Amino acid sequence: MGQETSLEIRKLEEDLFVVSYRGEDGLTEFLNRGGASSDEEVIRFVQDWLSLEDTCLQMRESSFGCSTISARGSQGKALFGRNFDWNPCEAWIVQSAPACGYASISTVNMDFIGENGEAGREKLPETVRVIAALYAPLDGMNEKGLCVSVNMIQDTDGIGQKRGKTNLTTTTAIRLLLNRAANVEEALELLAQYDLHGSLGMMVHFALADAEGNCVVAEYIGNELTITETPIVTNHYLAAGEKYGIGSDESKLRFGILEETMKRHKMTDMEAIRDALCRVSKSNFNSSFAATEWSIVYNQDSGEVRFYHRENYDHVYPFTVKYS
């Protein structure tokens, strides 16, 4: 790995951990090698970069639902919130301070990683688990206030760009943006420079928001990057055209609830964003598919982060993006 690193894994409660990593994360070498067009290639890079023989490490396919909301708070401060809806899983809150790039906080569903579930993961060295987690974020915010979230779309189409550019998967795209983009404009410029391939075989779109209040959804329609301004993103297409509205019925219901919430309530602080996320958490719907595994609220001006586990909105885990 070449440079001295430090890492720590700390358990907060059952199925919830906070991870701190400082040092070289290998992203530059990953890109210089051509990136990856599949999750298997990401894993092979991690194993090679860490000079490992074959391990049980892999990424597994699964569907998930999400809701995101972006708003301007009091004194113009930018706020961003996200629900992650899935089956019960092991969640990691990852604090990263790369040797080259912006510090960030991101979230990872560790059930996407590992061949034999929790028991298989526990047999892996801490460094392997942490580096794998760095390449598998689902949402996050960096020290410049850029927020990124990936949301699934229920569609038979996938994402597989083939323009001869360096390849990225969904989660490695998030890592790239958190490390290197200071705002939405820079994030979109970066996405345009790479060929994207949907992680875990899923159609997804990205919710992007920055400290200046810019908020968009980036969608890949016919493998073409399409940008739509919106403060709300759930699990259906938002770009105008033939794909508009394709997605789950519940996605549209959650979108409508968030729209109405923004009209009726002032989104002036982190508590208001939390309450909006609570209104669209899975316990409000008759769904056998999943629960809201976490809700997270980002203050894009102060760097403050508030994490709520499994709809316990009375108990907050506070963080800041920069850590010592």
Short mmCIF file of C-alpha atoms in Angstrom, two decimals:
data_model
loop_
_atom_site.label_atom_id
_atom_site.label_comp_id
_atom_site.label_asym_id
_atom_site.label_seq_id
_atom_site.Cartn_x
_atom_site.Cartn_y
_atom_site.Cartn_z
CA MET A 1 0.00 0.00 0.00
CA GLY A 2 3.05 2.23 0.19
CA GLN A 3 2.05 4.72 2.92
CA GLU A 4 1.40 4.45 6.61
CA THR A 5 -2.29 4.10 7.36
CA SER A 6 -4.49 4.01 10.42
CA LEU A 7 -7.85 2.34 10.83
CA GLU A 8 -10.33 1.57 13.57
CA ILE A 9 -13.58 -0.40 13.64
CA ARG A 10 -15.88 0.34 16.56
CA LYS A 11 -19.24 -1.26 17.32
CA LEU A 12 -22.05 1.17 18.19
CA GLU A 13 -24.87 -1.36 18.59
CA GLU A 14 -26.05 -4.60 17.04
CA ASP A 15 -25.38 -4.52 13.28
CA LEU A 16 -23.98 -0.98 13.37
CA PHE A 17 -20.30 -0.01 13.27
CA VAL A 18 -18.29 3.16 12.73
CA VAL A 19 -15.04 2.86 10.81
CA SER A 20 -12.23 5.42 10.64
CA TYR A 21 -9.60 5.15 7.91
CA ARG A 22 -6.71 7.52 7.21
CA GLY A 23 -4.15 7.05 4.46
CA GLU A 24 -3.78 5.84 0.90
CA ASP A 25 -6.96 4.23 -0.45
CA GLY A 26 -5.66 3.14 -3.85
CA LEU A 27 -8.15 5.15 -5.91
CA THR A 28 -5.53 6.72 -8.20
CA GLU A 29 -4.01 3.33 -8.97
CA PHE A 30 -7.49 1.87 -9.48
CA LEU A 31 -8.23 4.51 -12.13
CA ASN A 32 -4.78 4.24 -13.71
CA ARG A 33 -5.40 0.52 -14.20
CA GLY A 34 -8.59 1.29 -16.11
CA GLY A 35 -11.05 1.12 -13.21
CA ALA A 36 -13.58 -1.70 -13.23
CA SER A 37 -16.63 -2.59 -15.29
CA SER A 38 -18.01 -5.06 -12.72
CA ASP A 39 -18.03 -5.63 -8.99
CA GLU A 40 -15.88 -8.72 -9.51
CA GLU A 41 -13.20 -6.52 -11.08
CA VAL A 42 -13.38 -4.15 -8.09
CA ILE A 43 -12.78 -7.07 -5.74
CA ARG A 44 -9.88 -8.32 -7.85
CA PHE A 45 -8.29 -4.88 -7.67
CA VAL A 46 -8.68 -4.72 -3.87
CA GLN A 47 -7.14 -8.18 -3.49
CA ASP A 48 -4.26 -7.33 -5.82
CA TRP A 49 -3.61 -3.90 -4.29
CA LEU A 50 -3.44 -5.47 -0.84
CA SER A 51 -1.25 -8.31 -2.19
CA LEU A 52 -3.77 -10.94 -1.11
CA GLU A 53 -4.36 -14.40 -2.36
CA ASP A 54 -7.97 -15.30 -3.21
CA THR A 55 -10.37 -14.62 -0.34
CA CYS A 56 -14.07 -15.11 0.20
CA LEU A 57 -14.54 -11.42 -0.59
CA GLN A 58 -17.22 -10.62 -3.17
CA MET A 59 -20.15 -8.30 -3.78
CA ARG A 60 -23.60 -9.79 -3.94
CA GLU A 61 -26.61 -8.65 -5.96
CA SER A 62 -29.70 -7.39 -4.16
CA SER A 63 -32.34 -4.72 -4.65
CA PHE A 64 -32.97 -1.80 -2.31
CA GLY A 65 -35.15 1.28 -2.00
CA CYS A 66 -34.29 4.81 -0.95
CA SER A 67 -35.56 8.34 -0.51
CA THR A 68 -33.51 11.54 -0.58
CA ILE A 69 -34.37 15.17 0.05
CA SER A 70 -32.36 18.36 -0.38
CA ALA A 71 -33.32 21.73 1.13
CA ARG A 72 -32.03 25.14 2.14
CA GLY A 73 -32.14 25.61 5.88
CA SER A 74 -32.00 28.72 8.04
CA GLN A 75 -29.50 31.35 6.89
CA GLY A 76 -29.32 29.56 3.55
CA LYS A 77 -27.57 26.47 4.85
CA ALA A 78 -27.82 23.40 2.62
CA LEU A 79 -29.22 20.18 4.07
CA PHE A 80 -29.49 16.68 2.61
CA GLY A 81 -31.26 13.60 3.94
CA ARG A 82 -31.42 9.96 2.87
CA ASN A 83 -33.27 6.79 3.86
CA PHE A 84 -31.82 3.40 2.98
CA ASP A 85 -34.53 0.74 2.75
CA TRP A 86 -33.43 -2.87 2.72
CA ASN A 87 -33.56 -6.11 4.68
CA PRO A 88 -31.86 -6.17 8.11
CA CYS A 89 -28.15 -5.76 7.47
CA GLU A 90 -24.81 -4.86 9.00
CA ALA A 91 -24.31 -1.13 8.46
CA TRP A 92 -20.98 0.68 8.50
CA ILE A 93 -20.49 4.42 8.86
CA VAL A 94 -17.13 5.02 7.16
CA GLN A 95 -15.01 8.06 8.01
CA SER A 96 -12.33 8.41 5.35
CA ALA A 97 -9.35 10.77 5.15
CA PRO A 98 -7.53 9.72 1.97
CA ALA A 99 -3.90 10.61 1.33
CA CYS A 100 -5.01 12.42 -1.85
CA GLY A 101 -8.57 13.73 -1.80
CA TYR A 102 -11.31 15.14 0.37
CA ALA A 103 -12.27 13.68 3.72
CA SER A 104 -15.76 12.16 3.75
CA ILE A 105 -18.33 10.16 5.64
CA SER A 106 -20.19 7.43 3.78
CA THR A 107 -22.46 4.50 4.56
CA VAL A 108 -22.02 0.89 3.49
CA ASN A 109 -24.28 -2.14 3.64
CA MET A 110 -21.74 -4.82 4.55
CA ASP A 111 -24.19 -7.55 3.58
CA PHE A 112 -23.31 -6.62 -0.02
CA ILE A 113 -19.75 -7.76 0.78
CA GLY A 114 -18.57 -11.26 1.65
CA GLU A 115 -19.31 -14.76 0.52
CA ASN A 116 -20.58 -16.34 3.71
CA GLY A 117 -22.40 -13.49 5.40
CA GLU A 118 -21.19 -12.04 8.70
CA ALA A 119 -19.29 -15.18 9.68
CA GLY A 120 -17.31 -15.06 6.44
CA ARG A 121 -16.53 -11.36 6.80
CA GLU A 122 -15.31 -11.75 10.36
CA LYS A 123 -12.59 -14.12 9.17
CA LEU A 124 -11.13 -11.44 6.91
CA PRO A 125 -8.40 -9.08 8.17
CA GLU A 126 -9.68 -5.67 9.24
CA THR A 127 -7.73 -3.94 6.47
CA VAL A 128 -9.44 -6.07 3.82
CA ARG A 129 -12.91 -5.33 5.15
CA VAL A 130 -12.22 -1.61 5.47
CA ILE A 131 -10.70 -1.19 1.99
CA ALA A 132 -13.58 -3.17 0.48
CA ALA A 133 -16.01 -0.87 2.32
CA LEU A 134 -14.27 2.22 0.91
CA TYR A 135 -15.12 0.95 -2.58
CA ALA A 136 -18.77 0.15 -1.76
CA PRO A 137 -20.42 3.37 -0.47
CA LEU A 138 -24.16 3.95 -0.96
CA ASP A 139 -24.31 7.58 0.13
CA GLY A 140 -21.98 10.14 1.66
CA MET A 141 -20.80 13.72 2.10
CA ASN A 142 -17.31 15.13 1.75
CA GLU A 143 -15.62 18.03 3.51
CA LYS A 144 -16.66 20.43 0.72
CA GLY A 145 -20.34 19.67 1.34
CA LEU A 146 -20.97 17.54 -1.75
CA CYS A 147 -23.58 14.86 -1.03
CA VAL A 148 -24.08 11.76 -3.17
CA SER A 149 -26.68 9.00 -2.90
CA VAL A 150 -27.41 6.06 -5.16
CA ASN A 151 -31.07 5.05 -5.51
CA MET A 152 -32.29 1.94 -7.31
CA ILE A 153 -34.84 2.04 -10.16
CA GLN A 154 -36.98 -1.00 -10.89
CA ASP A 155 -36.33 -1.36 -14.61
CA THR A 156 -35.16 -4.16 -16.89
CA ASP A 157 -32.59 -1.85 -18.49
CA GLY A 158 -29.11 -1.65 -17.01
CA ILE A 159 -26.13 0.67 -17.28
CA GLY A 160 -23.16 -0.40 -19.39
CA GLN A 161 -21.45 2.47 -21.17
CA LYS A 162 -18.85 1.51 -23.79
CA ARG A 163 -17.22 4.71 -25.03
CA GLY A 164 -13.63 3.63 -24.53
CA LYS A 165 -13.24 5.57 -21.29
CA THR A 166 -11.99 4.38 -17.90
CA ASN A 167 -14.65 2.23 -16.24
CA LEU A 168 -16.51 2.77 -13.00
CA THR A 169 -19.13 0.77 -11.16
CA THR A 170 -21.90 2.51 -9.24
CA THR A 171 -20.16 2.38 -5.87
CA THR A 172 -16.70 3.25 -7.18
CA ALA A 173 -18.28 6.28 -8.88
CA ILE A 174 -19.52 7.42 -5.47
CA ARG A 175 -16.03 6.97 -4.01
CA LEU A 176 -14.56 9.01 -6.89
CA LEU A 177 -17.05 11.85 -6.39
CA LEU A 178 -16.57 11.97 -2.62
CA ASN A 179 -12.79 12.03 -2.99
CA ARG A 180 -12.51 14.51 -5.85
CA ALA A 181 -15.64 16.64 -6.46
CA ALA A 182 -16.26 19.83 -4.49
CA ASN A 183 -19.71 20.57 -5.93
CA VAL A 184 -22.40 19.31 -8.31
CA GLU A 185 -20.75 20.85 -11.38
CA GLU A 186 -17.48 19.06 -10.69
CA ALA A 187 -19.33 15.83 -9.92
CA LEU A 188 -21.13 15.90 -13.27
CA GLU A 189 -17.91 16.71 -15.12
CA LEU A 190 -16.30 13.67 -13.50
CA LEU A 191 -19.19 11.35 -14.33
CA ALA A 192 -19.00 12.42 -17.97
CA GLN A 193 -15.33 11.42 -18.12
CA TYR A 194 -15.93 7.75 -17.23
CA ASP A 195 -17.91 4.79 -18.54
CA LEU A 196 -20.41 3.73 -15.87
CA HIS A 197 -21.53 0.15 -15.23
CA GLY A 198 -24.34 -0.59 -12.79
CA SER A 199 -23.11 -2.28 -9.60
CA LEU A 200 -24.87 -5.48 -8.61
CA GLY A 201 -26.63 -5.59 -11.99
CA MET A 202 -29.08 -2.83 -11.08
CA MET A 203 -30.44 0.26 -12.78
CA VAL A 204 -29.74 3.22 -10.51
CA HIS A 205 -29.63 6.98 -10.48
CA PHE A 206 -27.55 9.40 -8.40
CA ALA A 207 -28.90 12.19 -6.21
CA LEU A 208 -26.29 14.97 -6.06
CA ALA A 209 -26.38 18.12 -3.93
CA ASP A 210 -23.81 20.68 -2.83
CA ALA A 211 -23.29 23.42 -0.27
CA GLU A 212 -24.42 26.09 -2.75
CA GLY A 213 -27.89 24.53 -2.87
CA ASN A 214 -27.60 22.87 -6.28
CA CYS A 215 -29.47 19.55 -6.36
CA VAL A 216 -29.91 17.22 -9.34
CA VAL A 217 -30.52 13.63 -10.27
CA ALA A 218 -28.11 11.97 -12.71
CA GLU A 219 -29.78 9.20 -14.73
CA TYR A 220 -28.49 6.92 -17.48
CA ILE A 221 -31.13 6.56 -20.19
CA GLY A 222 -30.02 4.46 -23.11
CA ASN A 223 -26.56 4.69 -21.52
CA GLU A 224 -26.63 8.48 -21.96
CA LEU A 225 -26.09 10.64 -18.89
CA THR A 226 -29.17 12.83 -18.31
CA ILE A 227 -29.39 15.55 -15.66
CA THR A 228 -32.60 16.83 -14.04
CA GLU A 229 -32.84 19.46 -11.33
CA THR A 230 -34.81 18.15 -8.35
CA PRO A 231 -34.66 18.34 -4.54
CA ILE A 232 -36.30 14.90 -4.18
CA VAL A 233 -35.21 11.52 -5.52
CA THR A 234 -36.79 8.15 -4.77
CA ASN A 235 -36.89 5.08 -7.04
CA HIS A 236 -38.35 6.09 -10.38
CA TYR A 237 -37.05 8.03 -13.39
CA LEU A 238 -37.39 11.80 -13.21
CA ALA A 239 -35.99 12.83 -16.61
CA ALA A 240 -38.59 13.99 -19.12
CA GLY A 241 -39.24 11.50 -21.89
CA GLU A 242 -40.35 7.92 -22.43
CA LYS A 243 -38.75 6.65 -19.23
CA TYR A 244 -40.33 9.26 -16.97
CA GLY A 245 -42.14 7.68 -14.03
CA ILE A 246 -40.93 4.11 -14.56
CA GLY A 247 -40.31 2.57 -11.17
CA SER A 248 -42.25 1.28 -8.19
CA ASP A 249 -45.65 2.62 -7.13
CA GLU A 250 -44.37 3.09 -3.60
CA SER A 251 -41.54 5.21 -4.97
CA LYS A 252 -44.07 7.66 -6.40
CA LEU A 253 -46.01 7.66 -3.15
CA ARG A 254 -42.89 8.49 -1.13
CA PHE A 255 -41.97 11.19 -3.67
CA GLY A 256 -45.43 12.77 -3.30
CA ILE A 257 -45.22 12.70 0.50
CA LEU A 258 -41.86 14.47 0.44
CA GLU A 259 -43.17 17.03 -2.05
CA GLU A 260 -46.14 17.78 0.18
CA THR A 261 -43.91 17.90 3.25
CA MET A 262 -41.67 20.49 1.63
CA LYS A 263 -44.72 22.60 0.75
CA ARG A 264 -46.29 22.43 4.20
CA HIS A 265 -43.24 22.54 6.45
CA LYS A 266 -40.19 24.76 6.50
CA MET A 267 -37.08 22.64 5.96
CA THR A 268 -35.01 24.97 8.13
CA ASP A 269 -32.90 22.56 10.19
CA MET A 270 -31.64 19.01 10.49
CA GLU A 271 -34.60 18.04 12.67
CA ALA A 272 -37.02 19.00 9.89
CA ILE A 273 -35.12 16.81 7.41
CA ARG A 274 -35.17 13.97 9.95
CA ASP A 275 -38.93 14.32 10.35
CA ALA A 276 -39.42 14.29 6.59
CA LEU A 277 -37.41 11.06 6.34
CA CYS A 278 -39.49 9.61 9.16
CA ARG A 279 -42.67 10.26 7.14
CA VAL A 280 -41.39 8.09 4.27
CA SER A 281 -39.69 5.37 6.34
CA LYS A 282 -40.85 1.84 5.66
CA SER A 283 -42.95 1.45 8.82
CA ASN A 284 -45.45 3.84 7.19
CA PHE A 285 -46.20 1.37 4.39
CA ASN A 286 -47.54 -2.15 4.17
CA SER A 287 -44.35 -3.62 2.79
CA SER A 288 -42.93 -7.07 3.34
CA PHE A 289 -39.87 -6.22 1.24
CA ALA A 290 -37.71 -4.21 3.62
CA ALA A 291 -37.32 -1.83 6.53
CA THR A 292 -35.57 1.50 6.75
CA GLU A 293 -32.15 0.36 7.91
CA TRP A 294 -30.85 3.88 8.33
CA SER A 295 -31.72 7.52 7.91
CA ILE A 296 -28.93 10.06 7.66
CA VAL A 297 -29.00 13.87 7.63
CA TYR A 298 -26.09 15.92 6.33
CA ASN A 299 -25.46 19.61 7.06
CA GLN A 300 -23.49 20.61 3.99
CA ASP A 301 -22.22 23.87 5.51
CA SER A 302 -21.02 22.72 8.92
CA GLY A 303 -20.06 19.16 8.01
CA GLU A 304 -22.33 17.81 10.75
CA VAL A 305 -23.85 14.37 10.18
CA ARG A 306 -26.68 12.73 12.13
CA PHE A 307 -27.29 9.00 11.74
CA TYR A 308 -30.47 7.17 12.85
CA HIS A 309 -30.53 3.39 12.93
CA ARG A 310 -33.62 1.34 12.07
CA GLU A 311 -36.17 4.14 12.52
CA ASN A 312 -35.12 4.97 16.07
CA TYR A 313 -35.46 8.70 15.52
CA ASP A 314 -35.10 9.43 19.23
CA HIS A 315 -31.49 8.24 19.23
CA VAL A 316 -28.95 10.04 17.09
CA TYR A 317 -25.34 9.18 16.35
CA PRO A 318 -23.57 12.50 15.61
CA PHE A 319 -20.45 12.84 13.45
CA THR A 320 -18.50 15.47 11.55
CA VAL A 321 -16.84 14.92 8.20
CA LYS A 322 -13.36 15.93 9.30
CA TYR A 323 -11.94 13.89 12.14
CA SER A 324 -8.63 14.02 13.97
#
